[in-house]
mmCIF file of C-alpha atoms in Angstrom:
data_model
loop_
_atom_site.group_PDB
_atom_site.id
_atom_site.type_symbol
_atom_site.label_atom_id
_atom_site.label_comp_id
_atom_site.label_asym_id
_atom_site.label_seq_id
_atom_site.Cartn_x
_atom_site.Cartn_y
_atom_site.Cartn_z
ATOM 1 C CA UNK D 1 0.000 0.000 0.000
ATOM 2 C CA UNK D 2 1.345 3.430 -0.882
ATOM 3 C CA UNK D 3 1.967 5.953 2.163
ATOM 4 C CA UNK D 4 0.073 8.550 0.130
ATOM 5 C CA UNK D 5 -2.976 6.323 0.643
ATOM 6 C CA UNK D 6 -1.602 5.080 4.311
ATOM 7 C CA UNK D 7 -1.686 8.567 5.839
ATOM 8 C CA UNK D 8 -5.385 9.415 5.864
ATOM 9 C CA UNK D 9 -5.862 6.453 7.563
ATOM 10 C CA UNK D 10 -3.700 7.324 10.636
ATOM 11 C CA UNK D 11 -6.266 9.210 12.016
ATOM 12 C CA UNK D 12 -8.760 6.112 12.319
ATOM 13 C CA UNK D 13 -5.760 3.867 13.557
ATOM 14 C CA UNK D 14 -4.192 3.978 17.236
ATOM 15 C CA UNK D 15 -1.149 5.428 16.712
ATOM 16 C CA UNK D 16 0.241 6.884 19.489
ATOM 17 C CA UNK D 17 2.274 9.934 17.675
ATOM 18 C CA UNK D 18 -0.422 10.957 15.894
ATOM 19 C CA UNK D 19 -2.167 12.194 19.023
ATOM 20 C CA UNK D 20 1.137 13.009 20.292
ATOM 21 C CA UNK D 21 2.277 15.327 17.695
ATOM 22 C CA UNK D 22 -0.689 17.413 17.407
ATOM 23 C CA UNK D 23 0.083 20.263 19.460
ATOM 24 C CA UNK D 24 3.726 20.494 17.595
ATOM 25 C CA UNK D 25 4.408 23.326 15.365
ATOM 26 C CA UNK D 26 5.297 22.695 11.652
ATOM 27 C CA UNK D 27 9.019 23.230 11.552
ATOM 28 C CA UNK D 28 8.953 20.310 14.664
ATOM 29 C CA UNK D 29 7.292 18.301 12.440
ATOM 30 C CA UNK D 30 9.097 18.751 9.396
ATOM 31 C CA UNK D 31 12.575 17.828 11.123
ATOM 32 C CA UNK D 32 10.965 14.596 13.021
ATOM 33 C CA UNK D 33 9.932 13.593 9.179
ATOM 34 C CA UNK D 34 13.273 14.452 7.915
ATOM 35 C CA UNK D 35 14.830 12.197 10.791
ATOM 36 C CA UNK D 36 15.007 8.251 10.026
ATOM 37 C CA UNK D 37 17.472 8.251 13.172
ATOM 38 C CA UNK D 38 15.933 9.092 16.079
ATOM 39 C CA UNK D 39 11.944 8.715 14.933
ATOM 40 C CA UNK D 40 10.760 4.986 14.051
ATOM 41 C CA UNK D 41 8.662 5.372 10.604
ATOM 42 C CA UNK D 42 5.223 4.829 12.108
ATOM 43 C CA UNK D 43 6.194 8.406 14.249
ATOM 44 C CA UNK D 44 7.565 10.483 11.007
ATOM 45 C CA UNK D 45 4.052 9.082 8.879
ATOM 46 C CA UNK D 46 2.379 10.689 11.567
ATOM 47 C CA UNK D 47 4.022 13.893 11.298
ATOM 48 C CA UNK D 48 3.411 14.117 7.673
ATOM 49 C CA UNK D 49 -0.047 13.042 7.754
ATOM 50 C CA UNK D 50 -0.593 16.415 10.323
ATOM 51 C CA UNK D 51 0.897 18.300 7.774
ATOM 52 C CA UNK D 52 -0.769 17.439 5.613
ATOM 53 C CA UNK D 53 -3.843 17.660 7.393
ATOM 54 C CA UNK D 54 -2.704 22.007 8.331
ATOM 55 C CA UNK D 55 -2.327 21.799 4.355
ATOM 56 C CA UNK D 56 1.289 22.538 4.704
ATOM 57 C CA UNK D 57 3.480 23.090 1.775
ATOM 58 C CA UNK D 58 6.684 21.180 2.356
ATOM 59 C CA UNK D 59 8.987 20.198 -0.560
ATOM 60 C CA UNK D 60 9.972 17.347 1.684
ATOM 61 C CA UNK D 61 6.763 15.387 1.858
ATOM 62 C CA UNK D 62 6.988 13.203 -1.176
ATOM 63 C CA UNK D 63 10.444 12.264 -0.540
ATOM 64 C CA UNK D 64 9.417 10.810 2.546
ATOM 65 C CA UNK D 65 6.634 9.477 1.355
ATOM 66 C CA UNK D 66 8.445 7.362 -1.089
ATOM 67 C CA UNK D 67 11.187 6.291 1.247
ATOM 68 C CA UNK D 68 8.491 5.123 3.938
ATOM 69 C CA UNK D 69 7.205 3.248 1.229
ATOM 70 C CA UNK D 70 9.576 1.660 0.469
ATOM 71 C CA UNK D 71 10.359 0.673 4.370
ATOM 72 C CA UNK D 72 6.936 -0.272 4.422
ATOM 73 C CA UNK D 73 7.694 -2.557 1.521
ATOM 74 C CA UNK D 74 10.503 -4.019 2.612
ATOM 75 C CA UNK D 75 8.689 -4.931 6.364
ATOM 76 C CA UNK D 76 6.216 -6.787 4.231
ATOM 77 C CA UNK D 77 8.342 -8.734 2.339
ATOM 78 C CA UNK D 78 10.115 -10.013 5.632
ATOM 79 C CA UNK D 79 6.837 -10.655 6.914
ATOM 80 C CA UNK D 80 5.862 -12.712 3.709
ATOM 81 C CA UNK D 81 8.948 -14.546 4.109
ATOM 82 C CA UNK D 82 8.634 -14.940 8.110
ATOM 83 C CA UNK D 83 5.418 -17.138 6.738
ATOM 84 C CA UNK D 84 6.953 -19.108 4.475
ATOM 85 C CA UNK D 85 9.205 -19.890 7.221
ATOM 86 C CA UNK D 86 6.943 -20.796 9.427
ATOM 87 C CA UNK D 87 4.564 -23.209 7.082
ATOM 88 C CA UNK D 88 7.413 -24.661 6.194
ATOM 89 C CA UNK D 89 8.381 -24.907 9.925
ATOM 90 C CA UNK D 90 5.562 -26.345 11.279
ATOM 91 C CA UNK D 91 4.731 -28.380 8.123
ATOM 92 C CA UNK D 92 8.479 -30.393 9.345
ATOM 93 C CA UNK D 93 7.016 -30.807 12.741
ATOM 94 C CA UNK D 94 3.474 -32.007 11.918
ATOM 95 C CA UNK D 95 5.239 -34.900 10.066
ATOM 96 C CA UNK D 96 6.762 -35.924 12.843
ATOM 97 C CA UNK D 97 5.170 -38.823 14.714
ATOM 98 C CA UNK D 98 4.166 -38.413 18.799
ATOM 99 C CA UNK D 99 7.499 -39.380 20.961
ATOM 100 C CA UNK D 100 9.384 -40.115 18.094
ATOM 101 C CA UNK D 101 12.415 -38.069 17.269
ATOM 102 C CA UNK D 102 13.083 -36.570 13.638
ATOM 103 C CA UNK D 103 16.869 -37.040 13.485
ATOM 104 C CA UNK D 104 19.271 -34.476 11.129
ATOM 105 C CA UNK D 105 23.011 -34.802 10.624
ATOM 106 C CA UNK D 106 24.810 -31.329 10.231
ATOM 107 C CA UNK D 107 27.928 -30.802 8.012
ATOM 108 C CA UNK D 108 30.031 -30.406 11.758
ATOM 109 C CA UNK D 109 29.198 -34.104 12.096
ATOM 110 C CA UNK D 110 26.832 -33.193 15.017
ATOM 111 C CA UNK D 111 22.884 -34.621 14.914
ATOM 112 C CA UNK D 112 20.306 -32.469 15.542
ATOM 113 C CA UNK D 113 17.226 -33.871 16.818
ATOM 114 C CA UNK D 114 13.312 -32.543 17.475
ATOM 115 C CA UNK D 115 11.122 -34.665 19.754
ATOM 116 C CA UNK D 116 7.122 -34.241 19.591
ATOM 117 C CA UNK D 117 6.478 -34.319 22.769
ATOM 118 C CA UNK D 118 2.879 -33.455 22.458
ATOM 119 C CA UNK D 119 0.508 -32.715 20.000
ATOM 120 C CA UNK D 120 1.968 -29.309 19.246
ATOM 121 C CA UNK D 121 4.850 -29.327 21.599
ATOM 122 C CA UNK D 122 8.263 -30.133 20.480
ATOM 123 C CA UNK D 123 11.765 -30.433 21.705
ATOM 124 C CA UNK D 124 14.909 -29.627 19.930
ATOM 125 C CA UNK D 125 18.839 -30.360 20.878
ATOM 126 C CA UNK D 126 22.109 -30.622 18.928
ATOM 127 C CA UNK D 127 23.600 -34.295 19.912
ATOM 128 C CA UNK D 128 27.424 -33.582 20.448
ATOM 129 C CA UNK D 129 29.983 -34.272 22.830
ATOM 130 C CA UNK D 130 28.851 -31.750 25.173
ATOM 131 C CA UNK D 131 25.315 -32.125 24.700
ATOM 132 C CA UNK D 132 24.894 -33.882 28.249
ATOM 133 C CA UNK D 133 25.652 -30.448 30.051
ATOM 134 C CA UNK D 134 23.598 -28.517 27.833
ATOM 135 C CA UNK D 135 20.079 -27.028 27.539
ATOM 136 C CA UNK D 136 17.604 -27.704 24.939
ATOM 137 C CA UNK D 137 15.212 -25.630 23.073
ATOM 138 C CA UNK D 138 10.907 -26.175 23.713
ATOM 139 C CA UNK D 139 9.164 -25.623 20.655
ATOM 140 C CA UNK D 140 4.891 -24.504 20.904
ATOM 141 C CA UNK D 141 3.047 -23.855 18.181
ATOM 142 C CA UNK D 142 0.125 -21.636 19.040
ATOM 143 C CA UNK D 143 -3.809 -22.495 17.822
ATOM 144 C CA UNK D 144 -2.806 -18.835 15.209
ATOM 145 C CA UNK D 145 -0.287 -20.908 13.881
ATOM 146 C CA UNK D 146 2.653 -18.649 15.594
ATOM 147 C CA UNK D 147 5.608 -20.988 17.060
ATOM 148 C CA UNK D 148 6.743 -19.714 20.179
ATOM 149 C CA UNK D 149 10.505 -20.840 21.152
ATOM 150 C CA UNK D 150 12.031 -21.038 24.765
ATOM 151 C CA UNK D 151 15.239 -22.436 26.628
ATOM 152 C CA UNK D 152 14.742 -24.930 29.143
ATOM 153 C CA UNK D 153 17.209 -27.752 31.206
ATOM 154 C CA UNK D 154 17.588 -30.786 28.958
ATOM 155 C CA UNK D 155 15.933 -32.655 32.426
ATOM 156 C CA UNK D 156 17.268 -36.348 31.103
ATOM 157 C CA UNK D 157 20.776 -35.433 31.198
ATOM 158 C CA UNK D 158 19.935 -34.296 34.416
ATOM 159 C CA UNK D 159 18.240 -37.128 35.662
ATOM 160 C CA UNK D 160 20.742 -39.222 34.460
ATOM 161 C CA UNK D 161 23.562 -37.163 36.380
ATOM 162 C CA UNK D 162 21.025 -37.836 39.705
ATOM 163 C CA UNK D 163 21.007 -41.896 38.984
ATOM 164 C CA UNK D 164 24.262 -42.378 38.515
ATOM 165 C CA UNK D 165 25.232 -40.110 41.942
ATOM 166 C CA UNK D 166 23.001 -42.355 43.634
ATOM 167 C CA UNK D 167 23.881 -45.671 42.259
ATOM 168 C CA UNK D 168 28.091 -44.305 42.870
ATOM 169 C CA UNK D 169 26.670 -43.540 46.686
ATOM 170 C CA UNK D 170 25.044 -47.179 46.861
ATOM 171 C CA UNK D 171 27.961 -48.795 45.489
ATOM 172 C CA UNK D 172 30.247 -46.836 47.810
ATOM 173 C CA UNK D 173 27.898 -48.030 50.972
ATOM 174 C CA UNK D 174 27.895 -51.347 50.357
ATOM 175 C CA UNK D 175 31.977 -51.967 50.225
ATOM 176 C CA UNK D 176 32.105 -49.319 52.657
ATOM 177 C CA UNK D 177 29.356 -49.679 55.110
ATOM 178 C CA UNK D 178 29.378 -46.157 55.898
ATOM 179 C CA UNK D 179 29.650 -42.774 54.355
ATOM 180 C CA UNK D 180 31.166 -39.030 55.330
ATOM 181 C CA UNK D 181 28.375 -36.264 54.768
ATOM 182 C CA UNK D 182 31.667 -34.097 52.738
ATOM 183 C CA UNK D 183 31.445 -37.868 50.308
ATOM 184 C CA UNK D 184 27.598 -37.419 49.948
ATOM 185 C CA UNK D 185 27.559 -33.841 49.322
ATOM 186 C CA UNK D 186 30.684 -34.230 46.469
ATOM 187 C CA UNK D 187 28.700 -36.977 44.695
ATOM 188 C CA UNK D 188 24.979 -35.240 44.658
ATOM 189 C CA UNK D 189 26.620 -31.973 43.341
ATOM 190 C CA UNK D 190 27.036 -33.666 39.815
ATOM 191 C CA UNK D 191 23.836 -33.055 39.183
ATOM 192 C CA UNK D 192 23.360 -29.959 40.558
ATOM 193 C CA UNK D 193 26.581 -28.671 38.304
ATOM 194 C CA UNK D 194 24.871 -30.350 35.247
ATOM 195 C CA UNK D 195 21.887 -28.019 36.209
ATOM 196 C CA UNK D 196 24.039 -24.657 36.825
ATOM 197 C CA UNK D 197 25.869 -25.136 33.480
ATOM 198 C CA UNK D 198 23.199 -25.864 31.367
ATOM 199 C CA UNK D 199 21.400 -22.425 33.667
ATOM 200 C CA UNK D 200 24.852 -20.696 32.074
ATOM 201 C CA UNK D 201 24.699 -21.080 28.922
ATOM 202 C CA UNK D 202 20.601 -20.711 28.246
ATOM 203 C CA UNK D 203 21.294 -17.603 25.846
ATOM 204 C CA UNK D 204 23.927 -18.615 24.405
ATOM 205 C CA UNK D 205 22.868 -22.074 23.032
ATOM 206 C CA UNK D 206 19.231 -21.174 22.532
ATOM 207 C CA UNK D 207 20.603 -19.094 19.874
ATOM 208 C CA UNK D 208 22.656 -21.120 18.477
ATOM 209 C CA UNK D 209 20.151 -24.178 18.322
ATOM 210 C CA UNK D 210 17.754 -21.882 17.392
ATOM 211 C CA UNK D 211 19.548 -20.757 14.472
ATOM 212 C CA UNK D 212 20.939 -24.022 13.651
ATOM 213 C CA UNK D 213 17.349 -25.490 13.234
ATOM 214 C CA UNK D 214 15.801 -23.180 10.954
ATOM 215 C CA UNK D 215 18.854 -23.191 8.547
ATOM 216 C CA UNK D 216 18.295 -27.363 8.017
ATOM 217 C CA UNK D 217 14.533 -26.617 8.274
ATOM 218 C CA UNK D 218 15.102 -24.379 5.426
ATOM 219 C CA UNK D 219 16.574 -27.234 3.226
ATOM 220 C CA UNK D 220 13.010 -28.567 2.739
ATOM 221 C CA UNK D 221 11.450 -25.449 1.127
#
């Protein structure tokens, strides 16, 4: 849609600088149009849509119309493409059977895996060799058909870390027949260091698996 057409319908949408700028004289105006450094587009359409409401004569107007345009454009087209990313996201995940795991090997020689863990919840992890210490990434696709992404512990590696403390603490009472407190607490804090790592490094990897999965999602477009 043009921005010539776009700015008489400012007035009939809720946009907060429109009601804002109103009481701003025209020279303020002009310069927050001019300004595509400071003022976000939706605040320098509003300024030229009052000026244009005062019937103000400014040599400037249909230069910024035309480069709003085309920002407006361009926000579209990533938009479109943000779509197609998801249909062709969710359309990988909806193949994938309940509890099984869709299995993907990267060019690093690492796997990445996604789990359907329910209906429209899924799980996602990079299988390498420090995998066992690190988070993993829940996938939710919403009843609009927006996937919401979020960090959480990778609660099987975790687990794991608990069994084997307390089958090393079982072992060690039997030969033993007793135990020190200082022994106990050195064995149960495996787990609990599996947990703080994988707390650690929550941005970091969800980002990374994040980004890793929608690049080899992308491969089936």
């Amino acid at each position: 849609m043009s921005y010539y057409i776009k700015l008489h319908q400012v007035k009939s949408t809720n946009n907060f600088f429109y009601k804002k700028y109103q009481t701003l004289s025209n020279n303020e105006l002009e310069k927050i149009a001019q300004n595509n450094i400071k003022y976000v587009s939706e605040a320098r359409l509003a300024a030229i849509s009052i000026l244009k409401e005062r019937n103000y004569d400014s040599h400037i107007n249909k230069k910024i119309e035309n480069e709003l345009d085309i920002i407006e454009n361009n926000k579209l087209q990533q938009l479109k493409e943000k779509n197609k990313q998801n249909e062709t996201i969710i359309s990988t995940l909806e193949s994938i059977q309940h509890r099984k795991t869709a299995r993907y090997k990267l060019s690093n020689g690492n796997e990445l895996q996604v789990k359907r863990l329910k209906t429209n919840k899924y799980q996602i992890r990079i299988e390498h060799y420090m995998s066992i210490i690190s988070p993993v990434v829940i996938c939710k696709i919403n009843e609009n058909n927006q996937i919401n992404y979020f960090p959480f512990f990778h609660t099987n590696s975790i687990l794991f870390s608990l069994i084997i403390s307390f089958i090393l603490l079982g072992y060690i009472w039997y030969e033993l027949g007793t135990i020190s407190n200082e022994l106990i607490l050195i064995i149960l804090a495996f787990p609990i260091i599996n947990t703080i790592l994988q707390l650690i490094s929550f941005t970091y990897k969800h980002k990374l698996i994040l980004s890793t999965f929608k690049q080899e999602i992308q491969k089936f477009r």
